[in-house]
mmCIF file of C-alpha atoms in Angstrom:
data_model
loop_
_atom_site.group_PDB
_atom_site.id
_atom_site.type_symbol
_atom_site.label_atom_id
_atom_site.label_comp_id
_atom_site.label_asym_id
_atom_site.label_seq_id
_atom_site.Cartn_x
_atom_site.Cartn_y
_atom_site.Cartn_z
ATOM 1 C CA MET A 30 0.000 0.000 0.000
ATOM 2 C CA LYS A 31 1.417 3.355 -0.994
ATOM 3 C CA ASN A 32 1.430 6.283 1.374
ATOM 4 C CA GLN A 33 -0.422 8.962 -0.599
ATOM 5 C CA ALA A 34 0.372 11.711 1.904
ATOM 6 C CA LEU A 35 4.088 11.144 1.454
ATOM 7 C CA ILE A 36 3.818 10.804 -2.313
ATOM 8 C CA GLN A 37 2.118 14.202 -2.454
ATOM 9 C CA TRP A 38 5.235 15.725 -0.941
ATOM 10 C CA ILE A 39 7.837 13.857 -2.914
ATOM 11 C CA GLU A 40 6.262 13.573 -6.375
ATOM 12 C CA PRO A 41 6.391 17.290 -7.283
ATOM 13 C CA LEU A 42 10.060 17.307 -6.218
ATOM 14 C CA GLU A 43 10.754 14.282 -8.388
ATOM 15 C CA GLU A 44 9.153 16.153 -11.285
ATOM 16 C CA VAL A 45 11.450 19.115 -10.664
ATOM 17 C CA VAL A 46 14.515 16.849 -10.793
ATOM 18 C CA GLU A 47 13.219 15.264 -14.004
ATOM 19 C CA ALA A 48 12.646 18.701 -15.570
ATOM 20 C CA HIS A 49 16.165 19.820 -14.598
ATOM 21 C CA LEU A 50 17.642 16.634 -16.056
ATOM 22 C CA LEU A 51 15.725 17.124 -19.303
ATOM 23 C CA LYS A 52 17.045 20.670 -19.540
ATOM 24 C CA ALA A 53 20.623 19.698 -18.713
ATOM 25 C CA THR A 54 20.667 16.893 -21.305
ATOM 26 C CA SER A 55 18.835 18.721 -24.074
ATOM 27 C CA VAL A 56 20.476 22.134 -23.593
ATOM 28 C CA TYR A 57 23.339 22.683 -21.143
ATOM 29 C CA GLN A 58 25.516 19.680 -22.030
ATOM 30 C CA ASN A 59 25.387 20.660 -25.702
ATOM 31 C CA LEU A 60 26.492 24.275 -25.230
ATOM 32 C CA SER A 61 29.995 25.379 -26.127
ATOM 33 C CA GLU A 62 32.529 26.214 -23.430
ATOM 34 C CA GLU A 63 32.316 29.805 -24.592
ATOM 35 C CA ALA A 64 28.551 30.009 -24.032
ATOM 36 C CA LEU A 65 28.718 28.297 -20.648
ATOM 37 C CA SER A 66 31.443 30.597 -19.364
ATOM 38 C CA ALA A 67 30.079 33.888 -20.747
ATOM 39 C CA LYS A 68 29.413 36.409 -17.968
ATOM 40 C CA PRO A 69 26.462 38.793 -18.008
ATOM 41 C CA ASP A 70 28.523 41.639 -16.521
ATOM 42 C CA HIS A 71 31.647 42.203 -14.479
ATOM 43 C CA ASP A 72 30.631 40.531 -11.219
ATOM 44 C CA GLY A 73 27.696 38.393 -12.320
ATOM 45 C CA TRP A 74 27.993 34.630 -12.646
ATOM 46 C CA SER A 75 28.262 32.704 -15.911
ATOM 47 C CA ALA A 76 25.846 29.800 -16.528
ATOM 48 C CA ALA A 77 28.661 27.401 -15.613
ATOM 49 C CA GLN A 78 29.240 29.239 -12.329
ATOM 50 C CA CYS A 79 25.516 29.122 -11.468
ATOM 51 C CA ILE A 80 25.530 25.353 -11.984
ATOM 52 C CA TYR A 81 28.827 24.971 -10.112
ATOM 53 C CA HIS A 82 27.269 26.769 -7.151
ATOM 54 C CA LEU A 83 24.419 24.212 -7.163
ATOM 55 C CA ASN A 84 26.932 21.368 -7.317
ATOM 56 C CA THR A 85 28.653 22.554 -4.143
ATOM 57 C CA TYR A 86 25.335 22.127 -2.315
ATOM 58 C CA SER A 87 24.628 18.684 -3.776
ATOM 59 C CA ASP A 88 28.187 17.707 -2.831
ATOM 60 C CA PHE A 89 27.345 18.657 0.724
ATOM 61 C CA TYR A 90 23.791 17.357 1.070
ATOM 62 C CA LEU A 91 23.742 14.195 -1.075
ATOM 63 C CA PRO A 92 26.049 12.098 1.147
ATOM 64 C CA ARG A 93 24.391 13.448 4.302
ATOM 65 C CA ALA A 94 20.880 12.767 3.019
ATOM 66 C CA GLN A 95 22.017 9.278 2.038
ATOM 67 C CA LYS A 96 23.443 8.695 5.504
ATOM 68 C CA ALA A 97 20.281 9.934 7.210
ATOM 69 C CA LEU A 98 18.135 7.755 4.972
ATOM 70 C CA SER A 99 20.179 4.626 5.657
ATOM 71 C CA ARG A 100 19.672 5.016 9.411
ATOM 72 C CA VAL A 101 15.905 5.411 9.637
ATOM 73 C CA THR A 102 13.489 2.635 10.482
ATOM 74 C CA PRO A 103 10.808 2.058 7.869
ATOM 75 C CA ARG A 104 7.402 3.261 8.940
ATOM 76 C CA HIS A 105 4.135 1.505 8.163
ATOM 77 C CA ASP A 106 1.518 4.168 8.760
ATOM 78 C CA ASN A 107 0.141 6.805 6.397
ATOM 79 C CA ARG A 108 1.423 9.841 8.207
ATOM 80 C CA GLU A 109 2.003 12.923 6.074
ATOM 81 C CA PHE A 110 5.237 14.869 6.149
ATOM 82 C CA ARG A 111 5.283 18.027 8.263
ATOM 83 C CA SER A 112 7.850 20.643 7.434
ATOM 84 C CA GLY A 113 10.181 21.847 10.168
ATOM 85 C CA PHE A 114 10.242 25.578 10.963
ATOM 86 C CA LEU A 115 13.760 26.327 9.701
ATOM 87 C CA GLY A 116 13.497 24.048 6.682
ATOM 88 C CA LYS A 117 10.327 25.765 5.559
ATOM 89 C CA LEU A 118 11.819 29.203 6.157
ATOM 90 C CA LEU A 119 14.907 28.344 4.123
ATOM 91 C CA LYS A 120 12.845 26.994 1.257
ATOM 92 C CA ASN A 121 10.671 30.106 1.155
ATOM 93 C CA THR A 122 13.751 32.337 1.195
ATOM 94 C CA ILE A 123 15.529 30.661 -1.698
ATOM 95 C CA LYS A 124 12.630 29.695 -3.965
ATOM 96 C CA PRO A 125 12.840 31.495 -7.332
ATOM 97 C CA GLU A 126 9.646 33.468 -6.700
ATOM 98 C CA ASN A 127 11.471 35.365 -3.983
ATOM 99 C CA LYS A 128 13.317 38.013 -5.988
ATOM 100 C CA LEU A 129 15.375 39.253 -3.064
ATOM 101 C CA LYS A 130 19.044 39.066 -4.017
ATOM 102 C CA LEU A 131 20.951 36.851 -1.611
ATOM 103 C CA LYS A 132 24.674 36.670 -1.236
ATOM 104 C CA ALA A 133 26.194 33.212 -1.600
ATOM 105 C CA LEU A 134 28.107 31.877 1.381
ATOM 106 C CA LYS A 135 31.835 31.901 0.829
ATOM 107 C CA ALA A 136 32.240 28.108 0.755
ATOM 108 C CA HIS A 137 29.698 27.884 -2.065
ATOM 109 C CA ARG A 138 30.980 30.642 -4.326
ATOM 110 C CA PRO A 139 32.252 29.358 -7.657
ATOM 111 C CA ALA A 140 35.838 29.925 -8.748
ATOM 112 C CA ALA A 141 36.517 32.246 -11.672
ATOM 113 C CA ASP A 142 37.728 29.455 -13.971
ATOM 114 C CA VAL A 143 34.959 26.863 -13.817
ATOM 115 C CA ILE A 144 34.991 24.266 -16.629
ATOM 116 C CA GLY A 145 31.527 24.220 -18.191
ATOM 117 C CA ALA A 146 31.364 20.662 -19.559
ATOM 118 C CA THR A 147 32.638 19.081 -16.330
ATOM 119 C CA THR A 148 30.274 21.191 -14.249
ATOM 120 C CA VAL A 149 27.223 20.205 -16.301
ATOM 121 C CA ALA A 150 28.251 16.521 -16.238
ATOM 122 C CA GLN A 151 28.528 16.678 -12.468
ATOM 123 C CA PHE A 152 25.146 18.382 -12.172
ATOM 124 C CA ILE A 153 23.572 15.546 -14.186
ATOM 125 C CA GLU A 154 25.303 12.940 -12.005
ATOM 126 C CA HIS A 155 23.954 14.671 -8.881
ATOM 127 C CA GLN A 156 20.405 14.807 -10.177
ATOM 128 C CA GLU A 157 20.486 11.087 -10.952
ATOM 129 C CA GLN A 158 21.613 10.513 -7.366
ATOM 130 C CA TRP A 159 18.737 12.648 -6.042
ATOM 131 C CA LEU A 160 16.348 10.475 -8.050
ATOM 132 C CA ARG A 161 17.844 7.366 -6.480
ATOM 133 C CA LEU A 162 17.352 8.826 -3.003
ATOM 134 C CA ILE A 163 13.762 9.748 -3.810
ATOM 135 C CA SER A 164 13.063 6.175 -4.875
ATOM 136 C CA GLU A 165 14.572 4.940 -1.584
ATOM 137 C CA VAL A 166 12.189 7.169 0.365
ATOM 138 C CA GLU A 167 9.289 5.019 -0.770
ATOM 139 C CA SER A 168 10.712 1.937 0.920
ATOM 140 C CA VAL A 169 11.280 3.612 4.303
ATOM 141 C CA ASN A 170 8.009 5.489 3.988
ATOM 142 C CA GLN A 171 9.091 8.619 5.843
ATOM 143 C CA LEU A 172 10.911 11.911 5.371
ATOM 144 C CA ASP A 173 11.641 12.755 8.990
ATOM 145 C CA ALA A 174 15.261 11.570 9.056
ATOM 146 C CA ARG A 175 17.472 14.347 10.415
ATOM 147 C CA VAL A 176 20.119 15.684 8.094
ATOM 148 C CA GLU A 177 23.158 17.647 9.219
ATOM 149 C CA SER A 178 23.012 21.226 7.874
ATOM 150 C CA SER A 179 25.574 23.328 6.056
ATOM 151 C CA ILE A 180 24.756 26.270 8.331
ATOM 152 C CA SER A 181 25.737 24.987 11.758
ATOM 153 C CA PHE A 182 26.276 21.664 13.465
ATOM 154 C CA LEU A 183 23.554 22.761 15.881
ATOM 155 C CA ILE A 184 20.956 22.801 13.130
ATOM 156 C CA ARG A 185 19.512 19.696 11.534
ATOM 157 C CA PHE A 186 16.882 19.600 8.824
ATOM 158 C CA LYS A 187 14.280 16.967 8.123
ATOM 159 C CA LEU A 188 15.043 15.024 4.949
ATOM 160 C CA GLY A 189 11.754 16.174 3.361
ATOM 161 C CA ASP A 190 12.817 19.789 3.860
ATOM 162 C CA VAL A 191 16.275 19.120 2.420
ATOM 163 C CA PHE A 192 14.658 17.755 -0.754
ATOM 164 C CA ALA A 193 12.351 20.772 -0.943
ATOM 165 C CA PHE A 194 14.887 23.552 -0.408
ATOM 166 C CA MET A 195 17.533 21.887 -2.570
ATOM 167 C CA LYS A 196 15.117 21.676 -5.500
ATOM 168 C CA ALA A 197 13.916 25.263 -4.947
ATOM 169 C CA HIS A 198 17.546 26.368 -4.877
ATOM 170 C CA ASP A 199 18.334 24.420 -8.071
ATOM 171 C CA ALA A 200 15.362 26.063 -9.794
ATOM 172 C CA ARG A 201 16.478 29.506 -8.637
ATOM 173 C CA HIS A 202 19.967 29.295 -10.107
ATOM 174 C CA LEU A 203 19.023 27.428 -13.280
ATOM 175 C CA GLN A 204 16.651 30.314 -13.986
ATOM 176 C CA GLN A 205 19.583 32.650 -13.389
ATOM 177 C CA ALA A 206 21.723 30.578 -15.792
ATOM 178 C CA ASP A 207 18.950 30.744 -18.401
ATOM 179 C CA ARG A 208 18.753 34.521 -18.102
ATOM 180 C CA VAL A 209 22.500 34.761 -18.744
ATOM 181 C CA LEU A 210 22.301 32.379 -21.711
ATOM 182 C CA ALA A 211 19.361 34.319 -23.171
ATOM 183 C CA THR A 212 21.478 37.481 -23.442
ATOM 184 C CA LEU A 213 24.171 35.772 -25.533
ATOM 185 C CA PRO A 214 24.299 36.488 -29.254
ATOM 186 C CA GLU A 215 23.424 33.531 -31.524
ATOM 187 C CA LYS A 216 26.110 30.961 -32.303
ATOM 188 C CA VAL A 217 28.347 31.455 -29.304
ATOM 189 C CA MET B 29 -18.571 -9.343 -11.632
ATOM 190 C CA MET B 30 -17.871 -7.610 -14.921
ATOM 191 C CA VAL B 31 -14.663 -8.445 -16.681
ATOM 192 C CA ASP B 32 -12.677 -5.336 -17.453
ATOM 193 C CA PHE B 33 -11.271 -5.365 -20.971
ATOM 194 C CA THR B 34 -10.524 -1.666 -21.101
ATOM 195 C CA HIS B 35 -6.796 -2.145 -20.535
ATOM 196 C CA MET B 36 -6.575 -4.233 -23.707
ATOM 197 C CA SER B 37 -7.923 -1.547 -25.967
ATOM 198 C CA THR B 38 -5.475 1.016 -24.607
ATOM 199 C CA ILE B 39 -2.392 -0.937 -25.721
ATOM 200 C CA ASP B 40 -1.158 0.562 -28.962
ATOM 201 C CA THR B 41 0.557 -2.231 -30.885
ATOM 202 C CA SER B 42 0.696 -0.490 -34.266
ATOM 203 C CA ALA B 43 4.418 0.342 -34.075
ATOM 204 C CA LEU B 44 5.146 -3.200 -32.871
ATOM 205 C CA ARG B 45 3.160 -4.643 -35.793
ATOM 206 C CA GLU B 46 5.128 -2.485 -38.235
ATOM 207 C CA ALA B 47 8.452 -3.472 -36.680
ATOM 208 C CA VAL B 48 7.547 -7.158 -36.992
ATOM 209 C CA MET B 49 6.394 -6.768 -40.603
ATOM 210 C CA ARG B 50 9.697 -5.097 -41.486
ATOM 211 C CA ILE B 51 11.597 -8.108 -40.112
ATOM 212 C CA HIS B 52 9.415 -10.862 -41.590
ATOM 213 C CA PRO B 53 5.708 -10.727 -42.549
ATOM 214 C CA LEU B 54 3.224 -12.750 -40.468
ATOM 215 C CA ASN B 55 -0.321 -13.709 -41.480
ATOM 216 C CA ASP B 56 -3.353 -12.429 -39.549
ATOM 217 C CA GLU B 57 -3.611 -15.359 -37.144
ATOM 218 C CA GLU B 58 0.114 -15.375 -36.338
ATOM 219 C CA MET B 59 0.138 -11.626 -35.917
ATOM 220 C CA SER B 60 -2.901 -11.422 -33.661
ATOM 221 C CA ASP B 61 -1.568 -14.224 -31.413
ATOM 222 C CA PHE B 62 1.807 -12.512 -31.328
ATOM 223 C CA LEU B 63 0.409 -9.065 -30.488
ATOM 224 C CA ALA B 64 -1.963 -10.443 -27.832
ATOM 225 C CA VAL B 65 0.751 -11.376 -25.332
ATOM 226 C CA TRP B 66 2.337 -7.939 -24.826
ATOM 227 C CA THR B 67 1.659 -5.823 -21.761
ATOM 228 C CA PRO B 68 2.585 -2.166 -21.203
ATOM 229 C CA VAL B 69 5.377 -1.180 -18.814
ATOM 230 C CA PRO B 70 5.796 2.456 -17.925
ATOM 231 C CA ALA B 71 9.181 3.227 -16.339
ATOM 232 C CA LYS B 72 10.770 6.305 -14.851
ATOM 233 C CA ARG B 73 14.281 7.517 -15.538
ATOM 234 C CA LYS B 74 17.114 5.338 -14.141
ATOM 235 C CA GLU B 75 14.995 2.337 -13.242
ATOM 236 C CA ILE B 76 16.879 -0.939 -13.345
ATOM 237 C CA LEU B 77 14.706 -3.343 -15.313
ATOM 238 C CA THR B 78 17.050 -6.340 -15.127
ATOM 239 C CA GLN B 79 19.778 -6.907 -12.532
ATOM 240 C CA ALA B 80 22.990 -8.764 -13.291
ATOM 241 C CA GLY B 81 22.665 -12.243 -11.745
ATOM 242 C CA SER B 82 18.928 -12.481 -12.301
ATOM 243 C CA THR B 83 17.351 -14.092 -15.337
ATOM 244 C CA GLU B 84 15.744 -11.898 -17.968
ATOM 245 C CA THR B 85 12.020 -12.527 -17.881
ATOM 246 C CA ASN B 86 11.018 -10.110 -20.642
ATOM 247 C CA LEU B 87 11.609 -9.048 -24.173
ATOM 248 C CA TYR B 88 10.793 -5.345 -24.482
ATOM 249 C CA PHE B 89 9.464 -3.304 -27.357
ATOM 250 C CA ILE B 90 10.329 0.360 -26.896
ATOM 251 C CA GLN B 91 7.634 2.936 -27.575
ATOM 252 C CA LYS B 92 9.291 5.916 -25.896
ATOM 253 C CA GLY B 93 12.594 6.739 -24.201
ATOM 254 C CA VAL B 94 16.144 5.383 -24.201
ATOM 255 C CA GLN B 95 17.516 2.408 -22.255
ATOM 256 C CA ARG B 96 20.949 0.866 -22.004
ATOM 257 C CA LEU B 97 22.430 -2.573 -21.538
ATOM 258 C CA TYR B 98 25.643 -2.477 -19.518
ATOM 259 C CA TYR B 99 28.265 -4.510 -17.751
ATOM 260 C CA LEU B 100 29.485 -3.542 -14.276
ATOM 261 C CA ASP B 101 31.957 -5.435 -12.101
ATOM 262 C CA ASN B 102 33.250 -5.303 -8.527
ATOM 263 C CA GLU B 103 36.154 -3.115 -9.541
ATOM 264 C CA GLY B 104 33.708 -0.509 -10.800
ATOM 265 C CA ARG B 105 34.507 -1.191 -14.441
ATOM 266 C CA GLU B 106 31.520 -0.269 -16.529
ATOM 267 C CA ALA B 107 30.847 -0.949 -20.192
ATOM 268 C CA THR B 108 27.777 0.336 -21.993
ATOM 269 C CA LEU B 109 27.077 -2.323 -24.618
ATOM 270 C CA MET B 110 23.932 -1.160 -26.350
ATOM 271 C CA PHE B 111 21.251 1.487 -26.300
ATOM 272 C CA SER B 112 17.652 0.726 -27.163
ATOM 273 C CA TYR B 113 15.043 3.207 -28.332
ATOM 274 C CA ALA B 114 11.769 3.390 -30.238
ATOM 275 C CA PRO B 115 10.714 1.626 -32.356
ATOM 276 C CA SER B 116 12.937 -1.334 -31.563
ATOM 277 C CA PHE B 117 13.377 -4.262 -29.175
ATOM 278 C CA GLY B 118 15.341 -4.338 -25.922
ATOM 279 C CA GLY B 119 16.208 -6.393 -22.859
ATOM 280 C CA VAL B 120 19.000 -8.834 -22.058
ATOM 281 C CA ILE B 121 18.353 -10.948 -25.111
ATOM 282 C CA ASP B 122 20.826 -13.784 -24.435
ATOM 283 C CA SER B 123 19.527 -14.355 -20.911
ATOM 284 C CA TYR B 124 15.952 -14.148 -22.181
ATOM 285 C CA PHE B 125 16.342 -16.893 -24.758
ATOM 286 C CA THR B 126 18.668 -19.153 -22.741
ATOM 287 C CA GLN B 127 16.960 -18.487 -19.375
ATOM 288 C CA GLN B 128 20.420 -18.351 -17.780
ATOM 289 C CA PRO B 129 21.338 -15.579 -15.300
ATOM 290 C CA SER B 130 22.189 -12.291 -16.962
ATOM 291 C CA ARG B 131 25.743 -10.962 -16.773
ATOM 292 C CA TYR B 132 24.411 -7.506 -17.586
ATOM 293 C CA TYR B 133 22.142 -4.785 -16.306
ATOM 294 C CA TYR B 134 19.350 -3.265 -18.328
ATOM 295 C CA GLU B 135 18.148 0.175 -17.220
ATOM 296 C CA THR B 136 16.202 3.167 -18.451
ATOM 297 C CA LEU B 137 18.164 6.349 -19.134
ATOM 298 C CA THR B 138 15.043 8.480 -19.635
ATOM 299 C CA ALA B 139 11.374 8.102 -18.727
ATOM 300 C CA SER B 140 10.174 5.261 -20.946
ATOM 301 C CA ALA B 141 7.086 3.557 -22.309
ATOM 302 C CA MET B 142 7.563 -0.063 -23.288
ATOM 303 C CA LEU B 143 5.673 -3.233 -24.026
ATOM 304 C CA ARG B 144 6.917 -6.539 -22.720
ATOM 305 C CA MET B 145 6.483 -10.226 -23.550
ATOM 306 C CA SER B 146 7.359 -13.036 -21.129
ATOM 307 C CA ALA B 147 9.800 -15.854 -21.900
ATOM 308 C CA GLN B 148 6.987 -18.428 -21.503
ATOM 309 C CA ASP B 149 4.881 -16.628 -24.089
ATOM 310 C CA ILE B 150 7.648 -16.474 -26.677
ATOM 311 C CA ASP B 151 8.437 -20.171 -26.072
ATOM 312 C CA ARG B 152 4.849 -21.141 -26.734
ATOM 313 C CA LEU B 153 4.609 -18.955 -29.856
ATOM 314 C CA LEU B 154 7.916 -20.253 -31.225
ATOM 315 C CA SER B 155 6.784 -23.876 -30.982
ATOM 316 C CA LYS B 156 3.364 -23.132 -32.428
ATOM 317 C CA TYR B 157 4.246 -20.918 -35.417
ATOM 318 C CA PRO B 158 7.223 -21.553 -37.731
ATOM 319 C CA ALA B 159 6.732 -18.067 -39.196
ATOM 320 C CA ILE B 160 7.281 -16.486 -35.771
ATOM 321 C CA GLU B 161 10.364 -18.629 -35.272
ATOM 322 C CA LYS B 162 11.657 -17.413 -38.626
ATOM 323 C CA MET B 163 10.863 -13.789 -37.783
ATOM 324 C CA ILE B 164 12.811 -14.097 -34.510
ATOM 325 C CA ARG B 165 15.732 -15.803 -36.308
ATOM 326 C CA ILE B 166 15.942 -12.983 -38.860
ATOM 327 C CA GLY B 167 15.590 -10.396 -36.092
ATOM 328 C CA MET B 168 18.408 -12.017 -34.100
ATOM 329 C CA SER B 169 20.612 -12.057 -37.205
ATOM 330 C CA GLY B 170 20.042 -8.317 -37.488
ATOM 331 C CA ILE B 171 21.210 -7.908 -33.877
ATOM 332 C CA VAL B 172 24.316 -10.041 -34.482
ATOM 333 C CA SER B 173 25.065 -8.043 -37.594
ATOM 334 C CA GLY B 174 24.785 -4.771 -35.631
ATOM 335 C CA LEU B 175 27.119 -6.145 -32.940
ATOM 336 C CA MET B 176 29.705 -7.189 -35.534
ATOM 337 C CA GLU B 177 29.584 -3.760 -37.101
ATOM 338 C CA ARG B 178 30.160 -2.254 -33.683
ATOM 339 C CA MET B 179 33.116 -4.583 -33.056
ATOM 340 C CA VAL B 180 34.689 -3.267 -36.244
ATOM 341 C CA GLU B 181 34.171 0.296 -35.012
ATOM 342 C CA ILE B 182 35.665 -0.512 -31.604
ATOM 343 C CA GLN B 183 38.720 -2.276 -33.036
ATOM 344 C CA ALA B 184 39.452 -0.265 -36.156
ATOM 345 C CA TYR B 185 38.026 3.248 -35.829
ATOM 346 C CA SER B 186 39.620 6.339 -34.335
ATOM 347 C CA SER B 187 37.757 8.145 -31.535
ATOM 348 C CA GLU B 188 36.503 10.749 -33.940
ATOM 349 C CA GLU B 189 35.257 8.141 -36.424
ATOM 350 C CA LYS B 190 33.430 6.305 -33.622
ATOM 351 C CA PHE B 191 31.866 9.562 -32.534
ATOM 352 C CA ARG B 192 30.733 10.373 -36.087
ATOM 353 C CA ALA B 193 29.378 6.839 -36.607
ATOM 354 C CA LEU B 194 27.251 7.191 -33.475
ATOM 355 C CA LEU B 195 25.844 10.518 -34.645
ATOM 356 C CA ARG B 196 25.107 9.094 -38.088
ATOM 357 C CA ARG B 197 23.150 6.203 -36.576
ATOM 358 C CA SER B 198 21.402 8.262 -33.899
ATOM 359 C CA PRO B 199 21.550 11.971 -34.752
ATOM 360 C CA HIS B 200 19.375 13.131 -31.820
ATOM 361 C CA ILE B 201 21.055 11.125 -29.092
ATOM 362 C CA LEU B 202 23.249 14.054 -27.974
ATOM 363 C CA GLN B 203 20.141 15.927 -26.812
ATOM 364 C CA ILE B 204 18.430 12.963 -25.157
ATOM 365 C CA VAL B 205 21.061 11.020 -23.227
ATOM 366 C CA PRO B 206 23.584 12.363 -20.677
ATOM 367 C CA HIS B 207 26.924 12.439 -22.471
ATOM 368 C CA LYS B 208 28.670 10.262 -19.883
ATOM 369 C CA TYR B 209 26.737 7.243 -21.196
ATOM 370 C CA LEU B 210 27.662 8.049 -24.789
ATOM 371 C CA ALA B 211 31.319 8.504 -23.800
ATOM 372 C CA ASN B 212 31.245 5.167 -21.985
ATOM 373 C CA TYR B 213 29.635 3.465 -25.003
ATOM 374 C CA LEU B 214 32.420 4.806 -27.207
ATOM 375 C CA GLY B 215 35.084 3.784 -24.688
ATOM 376 C CA MET B 216 36.417 7.264 -24.019
ATOM 377 C CA ASP B 217 36.553 9.523 -20.977
ATOM 378 C CA ALA B 218 34.185 12.457 -20.567
ATOM 379 C CA THR B 219 36.840 15.099 -21.279
ATOM 380 C CA ASN B 220 37.771 13.481 -24.572
ATOM 381 C CA PHE B 221 34.123 13.236 -25.479
ATOM 382 C CA SER B 222 33.476 16.940 -24.915
ATOM 383 C CA LYS B 223 36.600 17.856 -26.909
ATOM 384 C CA LEU B 224 35.275 15.787 -29.827
ATOM 385 C CA LEU B 225 31.855 17.345 -29.446
ATOM 386 C CA ASN B 226 33.341 20.829 -29.721
ATOM 387 C CA ARG B 227 35.516 19.883 -32.683
ATOM 388 C CA VAL B 228 32.886 18.022 -34.685
ATOM 389 C CA ARG B 229 30.163 20.603 -34.061
ATOM 390 C CA ILE B 230 32.197 23.353 -35.774
#
């Protein structure tokens, strides 16, 4: 028996990952190095740098989400997922609809000389790993596992919130990458 | 209780029928018995359909999406042997016909729509209809011929020639499949692949 309440939380996130993978395979991985590394202005990020920034977060959260998931005991009820306070706040702050400009934390700022093709390949690899984790959620039937945060060792997020804010964050910076790419002249 | 036949009418076998007719024509009775045993399988991206070590229970007919057959060992060595896409057949064919454990994995690389036929069903159809047996024999010869052609490419072609041969056979594959799988299929690393991509595109 499938837990519909849990599926309602995870399915839209799975669709976001799928959409990002479709975009990365049909567009980003086929762009030239020149297009991927073109900057919109002096201190703005190139498309490659936007994606690199996302990779630094997947690098952090994927292994920790995996670890959290491997430790939980499968549940057999139909309880829905309830967002934690901080997780929800973070998601609402970084979702693309929030136009407020945020400054990236130092550890997650991309270097100046990011290699586009490698960065896109890594992004695709990460998204496939997120899909694998999402499929594992179904077998443990819960999203309450606590995941270590990148903010402070005192703060832990629920796995369901990690999925949600990571996908909102991905969407935010892929939209940024698309805006940069849209300003490029044809045939770059 | 009413018997629900609605699922039968929703299976679109027209592409399968055409694929069969291209291999070897069947008469109406043979064709309708052949088409009757297929059931639809929807699959998401990166679903493993057959695990190495298990026996292949299905022959697939691809209606949508791309899948790959690959080898993976304990040392992490991976070899992508074949891709399958519409409108063609897929699965671990040797394991399917011999009913011996598969040495390979078969997985989806994109969201896929497929039809499948069990090993018991094909066995029954093969013993009943010589024309179906002949169709399968001709189809298998086509697969062997494709594999031999690929062996020539692997042993004799330069990286660039392999790359061009792939694009000639499947011009849209660059936009559909993550490049790491294409690089692995061609036996090159990802960096080499993207260099070739940049060179050949211009």
